[in-house]
């Protein structure tokens, strides 16, 4: 296989090389995965757990190494990369535990008319076999771990296809697993172009599960060609946050100044649309603007940089153009938006038409679209007027408003008095509508990576 350079989005320096697989290589990966799946499925759960737990320890001993790799290939600040790297061991640990909890249930068959005590029925949960895991660039550690941790812990073999721009983190994580004792063939990392390799990996009948995180466009294509197999799709979004007139404005401004700009806004649960009650609009913007302007942006490796680059200059140009188009359509740029290379300064765009592309399409960049509302019912209707439904947040002190929002907002996660940019690795996590199907979060992923059989023992009556 030929090799390709992986470059820093900040300064273009080469930080590593990876092989470029071609279509003719895919069959070899699948054949090895089938062998790996058989071996791993027949390995007792306590042995699998011990290996995953050891990988957790190794990941924790190498947080700084992993953080440097993550920051190097994504351009995110070292501060953010360290936070990401420090969660990797924990996801392994949660996976090791949840993967050993494959309980089933006993079926009360004699409660079914015509069935006696001569039969015993129960359910048995087992690994699906070969899993193809496809991950995006924005959290190359966390989003890989959320797939492979539970998949391996329950006994599957995995072919991992990381984003073309960020494969080095995936190789580092695979190395920790190998050092921990994971047998050959149980995890393989395949690198190269998703559009070249994707169809062959996803549609092959030897693959029993595709776990994909990425854009809605790619996810929809995968769903159309995968065939009859288990599918999890964690897709795009345009997350809303509602700020009501009874909210703690300073607190809401603190939260939005984080949630809209972490990882340069390249987070599926990033705050994109901020829907503010008209009575507190001026106060909210007065509180938000200095906080956003205080975000230190620049060289990802500088100790005081909070937000680094976007994944590429091309993406930064796309975001810059989106802001310019919104302003051209009548919105106001309150602050930010200037671009240098792959860096875009954190921006607040006010007076955005909620139906415009700037609000409706996923921005995946460091800018928020502010629009106004007259009350909670109107705000929920604006928030729900989106093809997406991943996360939402509401700032209010009113219990009735909170309950109405929890019941009526169409989003996979709803945060009362915080923004959607918050995740505990064990919580169920996934979107409604075009934001996806299935759930991640370690326990949920264990379910998604296994299947249940019903076993009936047919005895003869002794009565
Ligand atoms: P993307 O372009 O869809 O790519 C995601 C992955 O799919 C990459 O590994 C890519 O490989 C691969 N791929 C591309 N074409 C493929 C095909 N035809 N078949 C199979 N795989 C293919 O997404 P991205 O730009 O990396 O990530 C950003 C998107 O991810 C955003 O929309 C964001 O909202 C979403 N996201 C969602 C969640 C969530 O939990 N809902 C979390 C994080 C990110 P190449 O890199 O080689 O093209």
PDB file of C-alpha atoms in Angstrom, residues 26-27 30 199-208 226 229:
ATOM      1  CA  UNK A  26     -11.059  -4.697   1.470  1.00  0.00           C
ATOM      2  CA  UNK A  27     -11.637  -8.428   1.055  1.00  0.00           C
ATOM      3  CA  UNK A  30     -13.081  -8.751   5.924  1.00  0.00           C
ATOM      4  CA  UNK A 199     -19.534   0.859  -0.187  1.00  0.00           C
ATOM      5  CA  UNK A 200     -17.502  -2.362  -0.196  1.00  0.00           C
ATOM      6  CA  UNK A 201     -17.202  -2.373   3.602  1.00  0.00           C
ATOM      7  CA  UNK A 202     -20.772  -1.392   4.357  1.00  0.00           C
ATOM      8  CA  UNK A 203     -22.622  -3.594   1.879  1.00  0.00           C
ATOM      9  CA  UNK A 204     -20.664  -6.830   2.426  1.00  0.00           C
ATOM     10  CA  UNK A 205     -22.885  -9.573   3.905  1.00  0.00           C
ATOM     11  CA  UNK A 206     -20.060 -10.756   6.200  1.00  0.00           C
ATOM     12  CA  UNK A 207     -20.523  -7.476   8.095  1.00  0.00           C
ATOM     13  CA  UNK A 208     -23.379  -7.784  10.602  1.00  0.00           C
ATOM     14  CA  UNK A 226     -26.114  -1.471   3.788  1.00  0.00           C
ATOM     15  CA  UNK A 229     -27.842  -5.665   8.860  1.00  0.00           C
TER      16      UNK A 229
END
